[in-house]
PDB file of C-alpha atoms in Angstrom:
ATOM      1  CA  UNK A1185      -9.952  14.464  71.144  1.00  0.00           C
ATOM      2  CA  UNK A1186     -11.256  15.297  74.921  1.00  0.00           C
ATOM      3  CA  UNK A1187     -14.964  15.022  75.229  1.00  0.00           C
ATOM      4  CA  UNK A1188     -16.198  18.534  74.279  1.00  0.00           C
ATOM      5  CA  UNK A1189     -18.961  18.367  77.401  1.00  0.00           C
ATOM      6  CA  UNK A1190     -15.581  17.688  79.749  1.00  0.00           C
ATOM      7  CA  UNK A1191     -13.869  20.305  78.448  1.00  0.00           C
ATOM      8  CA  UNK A1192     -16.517  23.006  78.599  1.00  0.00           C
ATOM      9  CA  UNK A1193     -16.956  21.996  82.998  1.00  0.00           C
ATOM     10  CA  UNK A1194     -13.156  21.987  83.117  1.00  0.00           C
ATOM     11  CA  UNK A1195     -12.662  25.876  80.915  1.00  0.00           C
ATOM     12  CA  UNK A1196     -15.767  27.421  82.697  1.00  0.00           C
ATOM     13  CA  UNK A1197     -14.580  26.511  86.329  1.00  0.00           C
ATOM     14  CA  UNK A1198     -11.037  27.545  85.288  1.00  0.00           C
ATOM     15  CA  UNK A1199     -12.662  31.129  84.220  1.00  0.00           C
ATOM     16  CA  UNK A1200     -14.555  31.227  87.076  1.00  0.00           C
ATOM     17  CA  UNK A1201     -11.597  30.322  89.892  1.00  0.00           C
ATOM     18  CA  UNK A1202      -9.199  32.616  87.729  1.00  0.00           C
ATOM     19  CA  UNK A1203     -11.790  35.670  88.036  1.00  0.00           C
ATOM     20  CA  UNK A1204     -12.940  35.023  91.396  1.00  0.00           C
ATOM     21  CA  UNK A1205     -16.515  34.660  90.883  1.00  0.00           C
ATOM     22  CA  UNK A1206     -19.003  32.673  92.358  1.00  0.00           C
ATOM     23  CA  UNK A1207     -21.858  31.334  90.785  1.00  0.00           C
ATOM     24  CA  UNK A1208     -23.950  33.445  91.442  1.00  0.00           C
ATOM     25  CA  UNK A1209     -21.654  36.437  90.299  1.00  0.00           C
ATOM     26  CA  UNK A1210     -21.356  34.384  86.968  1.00  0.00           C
ATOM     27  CA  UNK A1211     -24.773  34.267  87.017  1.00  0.00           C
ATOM     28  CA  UNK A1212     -24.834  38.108  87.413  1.00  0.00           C
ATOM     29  CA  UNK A1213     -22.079  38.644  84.293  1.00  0.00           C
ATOM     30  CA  UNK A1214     -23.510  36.352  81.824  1.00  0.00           C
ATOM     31  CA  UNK A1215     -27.025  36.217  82.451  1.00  0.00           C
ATOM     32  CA  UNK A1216     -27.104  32.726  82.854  1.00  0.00           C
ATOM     33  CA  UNK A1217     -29.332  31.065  85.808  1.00  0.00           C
ATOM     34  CA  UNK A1218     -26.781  30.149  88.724  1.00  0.00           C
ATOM     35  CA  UNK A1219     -28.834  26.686  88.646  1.00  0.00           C
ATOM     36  CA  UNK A1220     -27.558  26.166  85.355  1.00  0.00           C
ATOM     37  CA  UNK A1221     -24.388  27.434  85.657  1.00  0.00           C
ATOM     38  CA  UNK A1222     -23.885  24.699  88.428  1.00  0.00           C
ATOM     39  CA  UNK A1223     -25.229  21.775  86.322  1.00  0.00           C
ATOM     40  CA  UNK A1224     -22.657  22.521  83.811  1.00  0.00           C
ATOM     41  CA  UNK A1225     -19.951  22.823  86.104  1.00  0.00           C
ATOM     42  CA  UNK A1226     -21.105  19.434  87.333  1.00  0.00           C
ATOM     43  CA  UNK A1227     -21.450  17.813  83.838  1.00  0.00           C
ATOM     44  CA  UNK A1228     -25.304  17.413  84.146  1.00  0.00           C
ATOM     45  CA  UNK A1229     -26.261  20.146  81.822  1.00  0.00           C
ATOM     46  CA  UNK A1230     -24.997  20.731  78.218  1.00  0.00           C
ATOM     47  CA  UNK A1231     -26.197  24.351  77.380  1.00  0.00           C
ATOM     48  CA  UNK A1232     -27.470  25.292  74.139  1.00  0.00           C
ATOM     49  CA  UNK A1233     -25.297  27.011  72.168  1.00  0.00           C
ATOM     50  CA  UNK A1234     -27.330  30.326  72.771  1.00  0.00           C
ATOM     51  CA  UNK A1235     -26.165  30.160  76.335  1.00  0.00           C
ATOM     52  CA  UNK A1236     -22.829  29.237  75.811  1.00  0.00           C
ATOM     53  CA  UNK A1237     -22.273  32.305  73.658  1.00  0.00           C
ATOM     54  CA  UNK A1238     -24.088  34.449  76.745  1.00  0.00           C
ATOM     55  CA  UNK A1239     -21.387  32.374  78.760  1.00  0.00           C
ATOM     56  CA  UNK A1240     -18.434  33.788  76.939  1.00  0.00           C
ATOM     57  CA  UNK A1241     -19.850  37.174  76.431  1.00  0.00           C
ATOM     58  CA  UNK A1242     -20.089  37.345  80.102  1.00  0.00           C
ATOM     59  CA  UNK A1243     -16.851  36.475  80.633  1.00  0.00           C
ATOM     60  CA  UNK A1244     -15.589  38.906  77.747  1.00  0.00           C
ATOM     61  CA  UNK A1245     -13.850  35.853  75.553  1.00  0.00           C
ATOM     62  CA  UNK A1246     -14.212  33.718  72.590  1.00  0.00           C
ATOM     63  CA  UNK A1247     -16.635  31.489  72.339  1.00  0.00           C
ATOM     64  CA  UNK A1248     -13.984  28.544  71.328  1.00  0.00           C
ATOM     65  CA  UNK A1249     -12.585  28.903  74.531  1.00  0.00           C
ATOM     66  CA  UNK A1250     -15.644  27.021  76.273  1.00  0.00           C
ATOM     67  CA  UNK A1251     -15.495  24.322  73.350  1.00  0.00           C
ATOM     68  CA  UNK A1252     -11.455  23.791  72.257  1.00  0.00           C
ATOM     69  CA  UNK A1253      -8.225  24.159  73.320  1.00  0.00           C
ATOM     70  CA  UNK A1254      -5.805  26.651  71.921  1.00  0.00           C
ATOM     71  CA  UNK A1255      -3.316  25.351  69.471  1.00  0.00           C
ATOM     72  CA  UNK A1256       0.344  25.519  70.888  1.00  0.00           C
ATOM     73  CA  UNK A1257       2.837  27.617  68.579  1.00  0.00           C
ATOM     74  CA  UNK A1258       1.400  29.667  65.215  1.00  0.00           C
ATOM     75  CA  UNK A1259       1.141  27.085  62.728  1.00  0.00           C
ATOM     76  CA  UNK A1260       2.317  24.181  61.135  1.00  0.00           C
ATOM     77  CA  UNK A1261      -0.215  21.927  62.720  1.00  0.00           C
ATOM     78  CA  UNK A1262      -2.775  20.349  60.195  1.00  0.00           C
ATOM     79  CA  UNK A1263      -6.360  20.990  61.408  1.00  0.00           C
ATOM     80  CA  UNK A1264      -8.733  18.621  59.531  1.00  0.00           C
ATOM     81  CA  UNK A1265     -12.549  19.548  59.937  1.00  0.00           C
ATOM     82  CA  UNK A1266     -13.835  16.259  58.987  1.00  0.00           C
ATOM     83  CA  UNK A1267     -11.827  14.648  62.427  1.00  0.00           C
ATOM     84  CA  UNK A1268     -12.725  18.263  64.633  1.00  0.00           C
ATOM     85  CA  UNK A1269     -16.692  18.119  63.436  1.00  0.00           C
ATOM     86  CA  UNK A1270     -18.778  18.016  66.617  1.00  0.00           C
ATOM     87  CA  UNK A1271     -21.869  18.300  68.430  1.00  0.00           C
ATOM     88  CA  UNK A1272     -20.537  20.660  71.040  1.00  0.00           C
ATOM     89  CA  UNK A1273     -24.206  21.912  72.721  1.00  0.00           C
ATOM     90  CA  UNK A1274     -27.255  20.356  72.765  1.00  0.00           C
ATOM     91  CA  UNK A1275     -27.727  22.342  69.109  1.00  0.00           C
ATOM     92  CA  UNK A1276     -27.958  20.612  66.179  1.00  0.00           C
ATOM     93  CA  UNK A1277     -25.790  22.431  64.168  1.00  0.00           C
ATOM     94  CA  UNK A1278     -22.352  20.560  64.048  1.00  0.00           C
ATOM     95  CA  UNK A1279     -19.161  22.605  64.956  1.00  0.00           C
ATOM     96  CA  UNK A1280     -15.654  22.405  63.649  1.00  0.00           C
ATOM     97  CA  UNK A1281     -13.114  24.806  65.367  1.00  0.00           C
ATOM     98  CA  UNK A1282     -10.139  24.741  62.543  1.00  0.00           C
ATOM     99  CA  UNK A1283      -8.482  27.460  64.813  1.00  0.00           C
ATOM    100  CA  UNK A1284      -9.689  27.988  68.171  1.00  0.00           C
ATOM    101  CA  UNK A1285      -9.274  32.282  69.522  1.00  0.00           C
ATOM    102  CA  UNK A1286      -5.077  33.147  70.085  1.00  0.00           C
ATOM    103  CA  UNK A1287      -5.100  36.693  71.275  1.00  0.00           C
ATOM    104  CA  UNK A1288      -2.226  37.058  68.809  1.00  0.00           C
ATOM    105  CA  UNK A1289      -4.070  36.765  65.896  1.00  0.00           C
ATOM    106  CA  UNK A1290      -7.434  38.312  66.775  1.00  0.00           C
ATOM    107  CA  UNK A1291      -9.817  35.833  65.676  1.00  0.00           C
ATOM    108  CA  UNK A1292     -11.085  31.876  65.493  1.00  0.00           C
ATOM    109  CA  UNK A1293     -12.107  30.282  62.940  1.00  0.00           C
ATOM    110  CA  UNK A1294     -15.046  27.550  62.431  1.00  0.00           C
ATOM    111  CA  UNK A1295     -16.784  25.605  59.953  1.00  0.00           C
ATOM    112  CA  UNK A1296     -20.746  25.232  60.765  1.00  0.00           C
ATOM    113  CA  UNK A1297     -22.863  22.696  59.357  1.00  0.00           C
ATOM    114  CA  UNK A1298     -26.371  23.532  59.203  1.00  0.00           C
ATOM    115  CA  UNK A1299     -28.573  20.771  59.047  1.00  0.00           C
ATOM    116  CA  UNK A1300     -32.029  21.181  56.518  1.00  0.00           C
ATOM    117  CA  UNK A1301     -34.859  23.421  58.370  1.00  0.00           C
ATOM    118  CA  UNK A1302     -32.490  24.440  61.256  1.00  0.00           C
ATOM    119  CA  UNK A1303     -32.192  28.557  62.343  1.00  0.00           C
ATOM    120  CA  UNK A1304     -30.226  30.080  65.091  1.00  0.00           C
ATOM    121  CA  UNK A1305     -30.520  33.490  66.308  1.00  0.00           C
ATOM    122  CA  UNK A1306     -27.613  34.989  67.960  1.00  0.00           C
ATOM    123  CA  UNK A1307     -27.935  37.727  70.295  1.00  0.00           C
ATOM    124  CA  UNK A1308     -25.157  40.602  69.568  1.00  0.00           C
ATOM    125  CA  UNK A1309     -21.653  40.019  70.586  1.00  0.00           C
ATOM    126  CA  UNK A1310     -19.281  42.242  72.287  1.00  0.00           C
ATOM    127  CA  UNK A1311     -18.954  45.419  71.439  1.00  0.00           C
ATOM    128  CA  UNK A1312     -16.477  45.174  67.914  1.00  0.00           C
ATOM    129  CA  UNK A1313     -17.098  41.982  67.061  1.00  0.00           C
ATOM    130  CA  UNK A1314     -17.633  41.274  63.295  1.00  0.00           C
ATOM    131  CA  UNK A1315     -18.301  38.085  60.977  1.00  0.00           C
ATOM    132  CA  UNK A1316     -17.000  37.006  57.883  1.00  0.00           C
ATOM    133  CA  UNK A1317     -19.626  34.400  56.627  1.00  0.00           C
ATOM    134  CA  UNK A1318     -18.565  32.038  53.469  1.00  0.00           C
ATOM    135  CA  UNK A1319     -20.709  29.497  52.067  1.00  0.00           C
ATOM    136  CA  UNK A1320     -18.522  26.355  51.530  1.00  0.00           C
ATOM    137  CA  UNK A1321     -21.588  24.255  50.280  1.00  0.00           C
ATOM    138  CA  UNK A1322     -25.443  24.184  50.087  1.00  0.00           C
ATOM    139  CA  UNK A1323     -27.517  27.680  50.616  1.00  0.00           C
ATOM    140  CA  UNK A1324     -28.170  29.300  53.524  1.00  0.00           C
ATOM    141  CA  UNK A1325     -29.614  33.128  54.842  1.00  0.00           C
ATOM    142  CA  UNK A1326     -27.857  35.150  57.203  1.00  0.00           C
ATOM    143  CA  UNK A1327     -29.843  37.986  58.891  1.00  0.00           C
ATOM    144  CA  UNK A1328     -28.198  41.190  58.531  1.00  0.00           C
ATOM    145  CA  UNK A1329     -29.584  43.976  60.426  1.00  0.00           C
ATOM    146  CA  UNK A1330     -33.381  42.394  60.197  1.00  0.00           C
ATOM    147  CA  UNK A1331     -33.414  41.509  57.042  1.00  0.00           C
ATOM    148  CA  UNK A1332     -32.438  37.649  55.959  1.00  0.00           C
ATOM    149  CA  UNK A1333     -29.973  37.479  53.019  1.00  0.00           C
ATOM    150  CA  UNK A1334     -29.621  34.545  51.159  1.00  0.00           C
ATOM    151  CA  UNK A1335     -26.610  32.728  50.312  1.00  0.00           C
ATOM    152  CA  UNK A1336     -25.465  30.048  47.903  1.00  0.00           C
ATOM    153  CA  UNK A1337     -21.967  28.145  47.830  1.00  0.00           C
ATOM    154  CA  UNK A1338     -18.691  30.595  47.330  1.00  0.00           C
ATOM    155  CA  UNK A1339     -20.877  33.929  48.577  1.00  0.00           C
ATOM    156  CA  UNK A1340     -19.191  35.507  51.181  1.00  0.00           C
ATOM    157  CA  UNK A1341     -20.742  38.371  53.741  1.00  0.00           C
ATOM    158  CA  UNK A1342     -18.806  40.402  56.749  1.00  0.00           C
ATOM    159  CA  UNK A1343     -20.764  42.008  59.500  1.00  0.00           C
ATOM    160  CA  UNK A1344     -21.065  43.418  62.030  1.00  0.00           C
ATOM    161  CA  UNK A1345     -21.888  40.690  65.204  1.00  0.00           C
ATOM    162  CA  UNK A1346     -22.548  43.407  68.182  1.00  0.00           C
ATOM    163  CA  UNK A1347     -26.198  43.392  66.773  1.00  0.00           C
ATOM    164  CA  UNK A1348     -28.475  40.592  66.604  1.00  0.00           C
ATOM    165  CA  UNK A1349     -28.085  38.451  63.884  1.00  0.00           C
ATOM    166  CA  UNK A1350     -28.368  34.567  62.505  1.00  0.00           C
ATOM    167  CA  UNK A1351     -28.440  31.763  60.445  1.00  0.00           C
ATOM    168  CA  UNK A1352     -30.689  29.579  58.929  1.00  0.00           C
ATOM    169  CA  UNK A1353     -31.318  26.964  56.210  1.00  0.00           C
ATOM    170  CA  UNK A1354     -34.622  26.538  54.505  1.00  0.00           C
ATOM    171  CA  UNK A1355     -33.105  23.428  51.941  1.00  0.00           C
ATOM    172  CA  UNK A1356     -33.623  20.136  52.447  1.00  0.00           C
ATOM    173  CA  UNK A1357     -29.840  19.167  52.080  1.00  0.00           C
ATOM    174  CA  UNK A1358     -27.007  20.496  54.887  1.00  0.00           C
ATOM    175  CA  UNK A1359     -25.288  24.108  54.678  1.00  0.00           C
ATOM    176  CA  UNK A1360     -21.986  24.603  55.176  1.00  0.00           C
ATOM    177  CA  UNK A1361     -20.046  27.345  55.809  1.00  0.00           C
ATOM    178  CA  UNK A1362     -16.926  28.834  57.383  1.00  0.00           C
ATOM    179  CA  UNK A1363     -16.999  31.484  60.304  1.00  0.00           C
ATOM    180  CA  UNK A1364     -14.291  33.734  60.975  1.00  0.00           C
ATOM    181  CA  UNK A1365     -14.941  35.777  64.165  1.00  0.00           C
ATOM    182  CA  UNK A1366     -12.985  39.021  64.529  1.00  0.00           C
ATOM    183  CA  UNK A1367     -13.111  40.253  68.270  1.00  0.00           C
ATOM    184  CA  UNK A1368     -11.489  43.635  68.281  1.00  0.00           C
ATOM    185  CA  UNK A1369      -9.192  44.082  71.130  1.00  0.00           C
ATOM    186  CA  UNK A1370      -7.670  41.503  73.338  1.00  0.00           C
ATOM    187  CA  UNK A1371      -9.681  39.389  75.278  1.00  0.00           C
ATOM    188  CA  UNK A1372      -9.615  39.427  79.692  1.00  0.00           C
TER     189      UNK A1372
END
């Protein structure tokens, strides 16, 4: 498996070349300092995961396509999250990417591991987006529209992601869950 960290300099400067941009448009279209857009690019910076979603908002795509490669052809390939689990920002939460964004489908699909006492708030997606949360093990509370909603293993929860939303885990043992993003319309 390529380094996630190499693969994030090599996508974002392929998004960037393919659009035309220069930093500091980048900078302009995701919100993200053009000083630390360039110490990505350069490998000296791994972003929190916060920024790499305002990363791939600003370039109107998936977030897996900073952090995997798509999967050549539709299926038949065995994806095991126990051998994709990583550490793909400077986060804590650990990231497996069982099916990376294909425009053809519509969606990606990850399982997120929690660790005990860890929250994430996620500033709203594009426009469309939605969530389907499901608890695989542990508890955890999504917020939903301001209010947190608590979750224990097999609960399952769609939203709406183009509002701000998150995740946390008040337990003492891991969460786990999987994370099916829907993104509405094909992505630039």
């Amino acid at each position: 498996m390529q380094d996630p960290n190499e693969y994030l300099v090599q996508a974002l400067k392929a998004k960037r070349r393919a659009r035309g941009w220069s930093l500091e448009q980048t900078a302009q279209e995701t919100g993200v300092s053009k000083a630390m857009l360039g110490q990505i690019e350069r490998g000296e910076s791994s972003p929190t995961l916060a920024t790499l979603w305002k990363i791939a908002t600003g370039f109107d795509v998936a977030l897996s396509e900073f952090t995997d490669p798509l999967i050549a052809g539709a299926g038949g390939e065995l994806r095991q999250a126990e051998r994709l689990r990583h550490q793909p920002t400077q986060d804590l939460m650990l990231v497996a990417s069982l099916f990376p964004y294909d425009a053809a489908f519509g969606f990606e699909l990850f399982e997120l591991t929690l660790p005990p006492g860890y929250e994430r708030n996620s500033e709203p997606h594009a426009k469309g987006v939605t969530e389907h949360v499901i608890v695989i093990r542990g508890q955890m509370e999504v917020l939903i529209d301001g209010q947190w909603q608590r979750m224990r293993e097999g609960d399952a929860v769609r939203f709406v992601a183009d509002r701000a939303h998150g995740y946390r885990n008040l337990t003492q043992s891991p969460a786990v869950f999987h994370n099916l993003i829907h993104y509405p319309q094909q992505r630039k």
